[in-house]
Coordinates of C-alpha atoms in Angstrom, one line a residue:
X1 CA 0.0 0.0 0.0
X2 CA 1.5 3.6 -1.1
X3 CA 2.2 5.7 1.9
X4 CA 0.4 8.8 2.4
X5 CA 2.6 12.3 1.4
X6 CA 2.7 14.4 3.6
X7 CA 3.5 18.4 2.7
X8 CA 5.3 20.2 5.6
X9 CA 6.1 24.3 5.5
X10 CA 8.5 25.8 7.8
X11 CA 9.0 23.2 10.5
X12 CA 12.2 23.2 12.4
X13 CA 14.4 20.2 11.7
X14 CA 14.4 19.2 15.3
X15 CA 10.9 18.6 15.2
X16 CA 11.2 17.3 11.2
X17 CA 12.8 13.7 12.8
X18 CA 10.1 13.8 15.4
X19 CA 7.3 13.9 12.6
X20 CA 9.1 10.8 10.8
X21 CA 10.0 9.1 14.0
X22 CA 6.0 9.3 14.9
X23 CA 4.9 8.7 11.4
X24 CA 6.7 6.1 9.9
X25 CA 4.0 5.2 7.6
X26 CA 3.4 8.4 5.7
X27 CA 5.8 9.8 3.2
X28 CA 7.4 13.5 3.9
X29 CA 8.2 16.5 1.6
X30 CA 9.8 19.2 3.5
X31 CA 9.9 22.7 2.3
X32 CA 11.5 26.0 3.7
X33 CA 10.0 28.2 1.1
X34 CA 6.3 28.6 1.4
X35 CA 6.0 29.3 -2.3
X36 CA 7.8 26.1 -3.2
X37 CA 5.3 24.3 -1.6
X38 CA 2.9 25.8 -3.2
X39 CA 3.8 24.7 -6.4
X40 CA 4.9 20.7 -4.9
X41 CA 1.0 20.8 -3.8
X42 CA -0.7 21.7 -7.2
X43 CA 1.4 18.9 -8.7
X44 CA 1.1 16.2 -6.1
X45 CA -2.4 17.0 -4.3
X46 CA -1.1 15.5 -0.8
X47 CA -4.0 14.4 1.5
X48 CA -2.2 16.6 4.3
X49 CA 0.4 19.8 5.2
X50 CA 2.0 20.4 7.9
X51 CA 2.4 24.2 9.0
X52 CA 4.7 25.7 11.2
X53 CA 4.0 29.8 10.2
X54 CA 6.7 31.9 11.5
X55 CA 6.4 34.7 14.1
X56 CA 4.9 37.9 12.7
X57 CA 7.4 40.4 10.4
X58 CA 6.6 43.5 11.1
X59 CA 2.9 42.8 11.3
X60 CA 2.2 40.1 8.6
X61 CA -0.2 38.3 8.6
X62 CA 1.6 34.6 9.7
X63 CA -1.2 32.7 8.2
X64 CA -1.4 34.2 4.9
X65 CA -0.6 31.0 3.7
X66 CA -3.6 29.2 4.3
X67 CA -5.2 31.2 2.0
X68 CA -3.5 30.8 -1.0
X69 CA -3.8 27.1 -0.5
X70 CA -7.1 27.6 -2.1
X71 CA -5.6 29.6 -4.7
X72 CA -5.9 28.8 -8.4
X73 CA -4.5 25.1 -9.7
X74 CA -4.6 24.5 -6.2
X75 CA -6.8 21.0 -4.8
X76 CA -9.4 22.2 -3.0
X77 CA -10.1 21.9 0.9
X78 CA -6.2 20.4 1.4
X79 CA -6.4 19.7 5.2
X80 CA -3.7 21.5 7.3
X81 CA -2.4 21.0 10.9
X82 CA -0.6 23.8 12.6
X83 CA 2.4 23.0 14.7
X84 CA 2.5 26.2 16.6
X85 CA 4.6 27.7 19.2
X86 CA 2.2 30.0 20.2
X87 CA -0.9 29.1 22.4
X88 CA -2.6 32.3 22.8
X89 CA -6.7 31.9 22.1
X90 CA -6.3 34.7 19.5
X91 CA -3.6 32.6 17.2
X92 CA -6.0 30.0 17.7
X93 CA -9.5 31.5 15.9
X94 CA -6.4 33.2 13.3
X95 CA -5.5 29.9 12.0
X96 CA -8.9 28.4 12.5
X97 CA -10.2 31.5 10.6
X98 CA -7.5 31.0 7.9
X99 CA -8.4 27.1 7.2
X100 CA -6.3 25.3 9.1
X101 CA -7.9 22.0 10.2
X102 CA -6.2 21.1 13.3
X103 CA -3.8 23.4 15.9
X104 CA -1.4 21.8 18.2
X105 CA 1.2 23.9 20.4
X106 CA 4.6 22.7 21.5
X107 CA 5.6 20.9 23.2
X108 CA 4.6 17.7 20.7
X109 CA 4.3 14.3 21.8
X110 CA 5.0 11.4 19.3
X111 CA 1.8 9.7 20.0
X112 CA -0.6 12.7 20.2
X113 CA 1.4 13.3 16.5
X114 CA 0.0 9.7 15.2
X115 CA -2.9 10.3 16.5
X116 CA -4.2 13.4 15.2
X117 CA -2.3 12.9 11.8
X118 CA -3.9 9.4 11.7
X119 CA -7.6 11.3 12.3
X120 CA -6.7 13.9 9.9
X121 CA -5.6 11.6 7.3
X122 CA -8.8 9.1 7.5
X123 CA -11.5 11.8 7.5
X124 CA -9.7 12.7 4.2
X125 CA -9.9 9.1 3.2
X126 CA -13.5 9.0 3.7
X127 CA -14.3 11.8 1.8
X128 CA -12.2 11.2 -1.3
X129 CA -14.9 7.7 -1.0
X130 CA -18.0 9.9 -0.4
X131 CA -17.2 11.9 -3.5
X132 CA -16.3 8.8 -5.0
X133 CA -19.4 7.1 -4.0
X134 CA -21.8 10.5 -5.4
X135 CA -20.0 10.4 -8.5
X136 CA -20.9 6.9 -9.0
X137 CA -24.3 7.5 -7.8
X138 CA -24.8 10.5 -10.2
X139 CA -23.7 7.8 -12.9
X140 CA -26.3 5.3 -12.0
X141 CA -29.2 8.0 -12.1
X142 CA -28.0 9.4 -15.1
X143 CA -28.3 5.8 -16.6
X144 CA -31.9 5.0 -14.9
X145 CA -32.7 8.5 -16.3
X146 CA -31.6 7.3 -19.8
X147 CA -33.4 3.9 -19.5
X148 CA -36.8 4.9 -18.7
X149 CA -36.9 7.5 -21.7
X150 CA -35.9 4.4 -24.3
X151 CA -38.4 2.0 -22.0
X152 CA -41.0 4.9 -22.5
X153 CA -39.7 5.8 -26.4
X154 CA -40.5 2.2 -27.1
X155 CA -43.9 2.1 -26.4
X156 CA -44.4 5.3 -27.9
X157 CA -42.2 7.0 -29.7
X158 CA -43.2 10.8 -29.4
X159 CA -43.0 10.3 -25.4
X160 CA -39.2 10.0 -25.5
X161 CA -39.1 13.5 -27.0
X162 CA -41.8 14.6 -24.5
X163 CA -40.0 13.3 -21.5
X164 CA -36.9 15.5 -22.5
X165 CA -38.8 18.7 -23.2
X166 CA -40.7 19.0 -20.2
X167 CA -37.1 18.6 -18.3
X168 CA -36.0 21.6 -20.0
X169 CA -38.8 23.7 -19.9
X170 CA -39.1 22.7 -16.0
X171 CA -35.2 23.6 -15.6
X172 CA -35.8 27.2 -17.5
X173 CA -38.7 27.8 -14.7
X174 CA -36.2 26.8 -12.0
X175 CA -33.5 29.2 -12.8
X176 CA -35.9 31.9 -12.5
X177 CA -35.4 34.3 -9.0
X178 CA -39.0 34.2 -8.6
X179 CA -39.9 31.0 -8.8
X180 CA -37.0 30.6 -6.7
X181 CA -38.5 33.2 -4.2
X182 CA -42.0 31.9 -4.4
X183 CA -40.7 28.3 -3.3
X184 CA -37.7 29.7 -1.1
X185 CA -39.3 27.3 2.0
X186 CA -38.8 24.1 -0.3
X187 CA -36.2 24.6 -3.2
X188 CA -32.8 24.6 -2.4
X189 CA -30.3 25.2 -5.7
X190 CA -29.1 21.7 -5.4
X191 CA -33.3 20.7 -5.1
X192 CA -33.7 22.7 -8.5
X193 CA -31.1 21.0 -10.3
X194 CA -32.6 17.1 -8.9
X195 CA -36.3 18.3 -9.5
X196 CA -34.9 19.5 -13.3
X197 CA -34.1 15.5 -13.5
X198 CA -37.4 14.1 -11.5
X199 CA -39.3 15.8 -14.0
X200 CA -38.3 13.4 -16.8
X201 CA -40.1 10.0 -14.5
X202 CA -43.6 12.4 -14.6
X203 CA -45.2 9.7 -16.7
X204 CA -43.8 6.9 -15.7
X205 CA -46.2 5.0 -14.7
X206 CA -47.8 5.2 -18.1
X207 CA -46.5 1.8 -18.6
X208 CA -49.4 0.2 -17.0
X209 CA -51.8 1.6 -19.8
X210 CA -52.5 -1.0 -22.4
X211 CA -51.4 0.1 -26.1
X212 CA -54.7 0.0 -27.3
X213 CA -55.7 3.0 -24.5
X214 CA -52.6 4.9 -25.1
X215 CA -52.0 5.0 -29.0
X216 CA -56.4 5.0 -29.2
X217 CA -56.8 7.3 -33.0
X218 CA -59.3 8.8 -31.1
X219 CA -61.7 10.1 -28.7
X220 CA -61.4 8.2 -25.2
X221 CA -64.5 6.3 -23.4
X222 CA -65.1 7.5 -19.9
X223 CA -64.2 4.1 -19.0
X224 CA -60.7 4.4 -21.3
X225 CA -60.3 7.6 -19.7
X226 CA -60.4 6.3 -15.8
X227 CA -57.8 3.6 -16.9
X228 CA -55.2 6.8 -18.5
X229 CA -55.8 8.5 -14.9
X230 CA -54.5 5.5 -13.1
X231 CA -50.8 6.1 -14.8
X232 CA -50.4 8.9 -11.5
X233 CA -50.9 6.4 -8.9
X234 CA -49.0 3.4 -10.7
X235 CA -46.5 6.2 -11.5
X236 CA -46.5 7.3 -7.6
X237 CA -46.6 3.7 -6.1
X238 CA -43.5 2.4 -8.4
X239 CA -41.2 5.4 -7.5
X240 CA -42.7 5.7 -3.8
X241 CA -41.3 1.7 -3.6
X242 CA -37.9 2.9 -5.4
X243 CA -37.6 5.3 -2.0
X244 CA -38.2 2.4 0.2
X245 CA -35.1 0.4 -1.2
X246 CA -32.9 4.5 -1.6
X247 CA -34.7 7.7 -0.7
X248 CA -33.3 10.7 -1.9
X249 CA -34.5 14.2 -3.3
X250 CA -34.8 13.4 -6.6
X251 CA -37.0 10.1 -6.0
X252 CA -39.1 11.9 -3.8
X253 CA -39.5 15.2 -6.5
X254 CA -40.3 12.3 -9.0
X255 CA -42.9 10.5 -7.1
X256 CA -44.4 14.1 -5.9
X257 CA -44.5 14.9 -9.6
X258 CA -46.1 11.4 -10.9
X259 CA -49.0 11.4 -8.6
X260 CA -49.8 15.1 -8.6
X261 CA -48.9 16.6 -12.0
X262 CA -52.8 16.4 -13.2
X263 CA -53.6 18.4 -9.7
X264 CA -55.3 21.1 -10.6
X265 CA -55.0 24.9 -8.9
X266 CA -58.9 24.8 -8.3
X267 CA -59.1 20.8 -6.9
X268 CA -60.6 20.0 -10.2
X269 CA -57.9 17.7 -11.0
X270 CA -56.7 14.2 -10.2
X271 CA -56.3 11.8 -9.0
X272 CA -56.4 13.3 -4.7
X273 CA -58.6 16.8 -6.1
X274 CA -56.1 18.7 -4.3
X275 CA -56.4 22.8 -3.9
X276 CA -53.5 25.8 -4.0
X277 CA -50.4 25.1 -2.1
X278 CA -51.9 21.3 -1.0
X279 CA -50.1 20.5 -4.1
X280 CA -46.5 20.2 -4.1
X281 CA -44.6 23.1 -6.0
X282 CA -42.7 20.3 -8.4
X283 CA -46.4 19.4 -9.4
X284 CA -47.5 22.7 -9.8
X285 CA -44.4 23.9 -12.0
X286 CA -44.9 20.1 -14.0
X287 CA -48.7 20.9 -14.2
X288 CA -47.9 24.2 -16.8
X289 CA -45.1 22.4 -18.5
X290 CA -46.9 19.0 -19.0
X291 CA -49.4 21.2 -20.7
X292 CA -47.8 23.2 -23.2
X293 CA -45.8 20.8 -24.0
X294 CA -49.3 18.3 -24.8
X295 CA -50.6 20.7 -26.5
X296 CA -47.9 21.8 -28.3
X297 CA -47.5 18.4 -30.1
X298 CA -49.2 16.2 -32.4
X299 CA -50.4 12.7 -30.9
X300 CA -52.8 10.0 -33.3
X301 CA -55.8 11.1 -31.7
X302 CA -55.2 15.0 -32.1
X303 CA -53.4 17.6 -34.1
X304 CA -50.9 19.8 -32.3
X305 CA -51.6 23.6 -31.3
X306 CA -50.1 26.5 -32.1
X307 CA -47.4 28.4 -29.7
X308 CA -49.7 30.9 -29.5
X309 CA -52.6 28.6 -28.7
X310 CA -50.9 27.1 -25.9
X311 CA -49.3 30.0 -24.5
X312 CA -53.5 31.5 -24.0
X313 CA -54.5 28.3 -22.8
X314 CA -52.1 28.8 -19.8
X315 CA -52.8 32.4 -19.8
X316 CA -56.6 32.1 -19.4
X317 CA -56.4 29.0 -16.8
X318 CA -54.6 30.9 -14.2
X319 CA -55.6 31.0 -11.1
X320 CA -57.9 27.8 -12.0
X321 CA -56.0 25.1 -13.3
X322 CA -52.5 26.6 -12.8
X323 CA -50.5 28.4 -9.5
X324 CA -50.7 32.2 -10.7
X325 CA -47.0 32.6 -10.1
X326 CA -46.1 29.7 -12.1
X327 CA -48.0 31.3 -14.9
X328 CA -46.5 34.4 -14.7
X329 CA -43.3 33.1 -15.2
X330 CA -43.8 30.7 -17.7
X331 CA -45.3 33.9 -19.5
X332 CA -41.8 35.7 -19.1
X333 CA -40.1 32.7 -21.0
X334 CA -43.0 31.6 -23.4
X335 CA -40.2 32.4 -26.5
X336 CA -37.9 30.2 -24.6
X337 CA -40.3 27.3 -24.7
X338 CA -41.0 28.0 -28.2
X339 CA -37.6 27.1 -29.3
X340 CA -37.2 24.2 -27.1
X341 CA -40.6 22.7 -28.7
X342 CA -38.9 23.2 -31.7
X343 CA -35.4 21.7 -31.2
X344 CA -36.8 18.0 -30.8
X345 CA -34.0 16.7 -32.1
X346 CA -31.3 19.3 -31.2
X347 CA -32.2 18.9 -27.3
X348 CA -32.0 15.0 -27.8
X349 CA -28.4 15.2 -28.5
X350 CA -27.4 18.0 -26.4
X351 CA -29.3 17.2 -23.4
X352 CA -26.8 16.1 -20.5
X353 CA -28.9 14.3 -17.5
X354 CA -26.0 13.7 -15.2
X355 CA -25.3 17.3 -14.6

């Protein structure tokens, strides 16, 4: 196994065969000049520096360093111990203030060395896996993201393109300050950017709809159309077990989303005939975008509407079938929303789901 490096600035070379005689197992680089080690740690990233700042010169500041560890072509968050000979409280918050990680004051014991190196050097470890571990998790739901529009695409074609519109449109509404605003108790910026993503399972559960329902050339039977309203509670049910097995944000955005994005503002909808703000904003938002985007395009048992058509359809249901504020900024980017319905193909291609 590679031994861990191990930067050190500044430290007296008494206490530089102390460090190895106590450390053994980690590999040292020893610098004098802090702007040497500046430049050994943007080419070798060590998962630890060792700082021993010199007494103030004429007033400067002795932990100016730690701050331009974070400098540019630096790695970020590189965790630093202070081996200080001062032990005032006020050196203490400087260094802390600074960025240092740790502070210990001579005199230095070998083992209290070890051990706060060793604690130092393992809560590193773990989160070089944790970001390992998200990156690998951001794969996964990039993947299942990717699946579902080609399961959907195959049973009907024009979905696929649906599925990837209605992200768009619902990540244009997201990066809007008042929607932001309007949603401030509920949306973080990292909630926006998972509820962009949730937005693409909306109709998931469509897969329990026979083909001969779903692709009818035609007007639906009220019977027909019951069966099409089930797809938000199969829809809810399948991605409300997903959370059982792995809850996260986005999971819970895209079961919110399935079950409640035919909610209507007035309680008109389906399939809970929930009012206002009982719906969840991710419905609410889906609820204008699932629209425009139906209306917008041809299926075999209609012909698609105009921009314009869609855009007054929205207009004249606010405050009925829509959340007013949702409207109103939908209304703001109606161009935007033309373009995307028009760039079916352009937005398959440049569409990235795993960011």
């Amino acid at each position: 196994m590679q031994k861990p490096l191990i930067v050190s600035i500044g430290i007296p070379q008494k206490l530089v065969a102390q460090l190895q005689r106590a450390l053994p197992q980690c590999y040292f680089i020893h610098h004098s000049s802090e702007d040497a080690a500046l430049e050994d740690i943007a080419v070798q990233h060590p998962p630890l520096v060792l700082f021993f700042p010199r007494r103030n010169i004429r007033g400067r500041n002795r932990y100016q360093l730690l701050s331009r560890l974070s400098g540019p072509g630096l790695p970020t968050k590189v965790p630093v111990i202070v081996l200080s000979d001062i032990s005032t409280r006020t050196d203490k918050i400087n260094a802390f203030v600074a960025g240092a990680t740790e502070y210990l004051v001579q005199p230095f014991f070998s083992r209290e060395l070890a051990v706060r190196v060793g604690a130092v050097l393992d809560a590193h470890d773990n989160r070089k896996s944790l970001l390992r571990l998200n990156s690998s998790l951001t794969r996964a739901k990039s993947l299942f993201l990717k699946g579902m529009v080609s399961l959907m695409t195959l049973k009907d074609a024009e979905t696929g393109g649906h599925l990837l519109r209605v992200a768009h449109y619902t990540k244009v509404l997201l990066q809007d300050a008042v929607i932001q605003n309007h949603f401030s108790d509920y949306l973080t910026r990292q909630d926006a950017k998972e509820l962009s993503k949730a937005a693409i399972l909306h109709d998931i559960g469509k897969i329990h709809i026979p083909d001969n329902i779903l692709q009818k050339p035609g007007p639906l039977t009220g019977e027909e159309f019951a069966i099409i309203k089930t797809h938000t509670l199969h829809g809810g049910e399948l991605l409300h077990r997903l959370r059982r097995v792995s809850d996260s944000t986005f999971l819970r955005f895209a079961e919110e989303i399935a079950r409640a994005h035919h909610e209507c503002w007035n309680g008109t909808g389906y399939p809970y005939n929930l009012k206002g703000e009982e719906i969840p904003c991710s419905a609410r938002i889906m609820a204008v975008v699932d629209v425009y985007d139906a209306t917008r395009t041809a299926r075999v048992y209609k012909s698609a509407w105009s921009h314009a058509q869609s855009t007054q359809y929205i207009m004249d249901n606010k405050g009925t079938l829509f959340d007013p504020t949702v409207v109103v900024c939908f209304y703001k980017y109606r161009d935007i929303f033309k373009n995307i319905s028009g760039s079916y193909q352009k937005l398959l291609k440049g569409l990235n789901l795993s960011t």
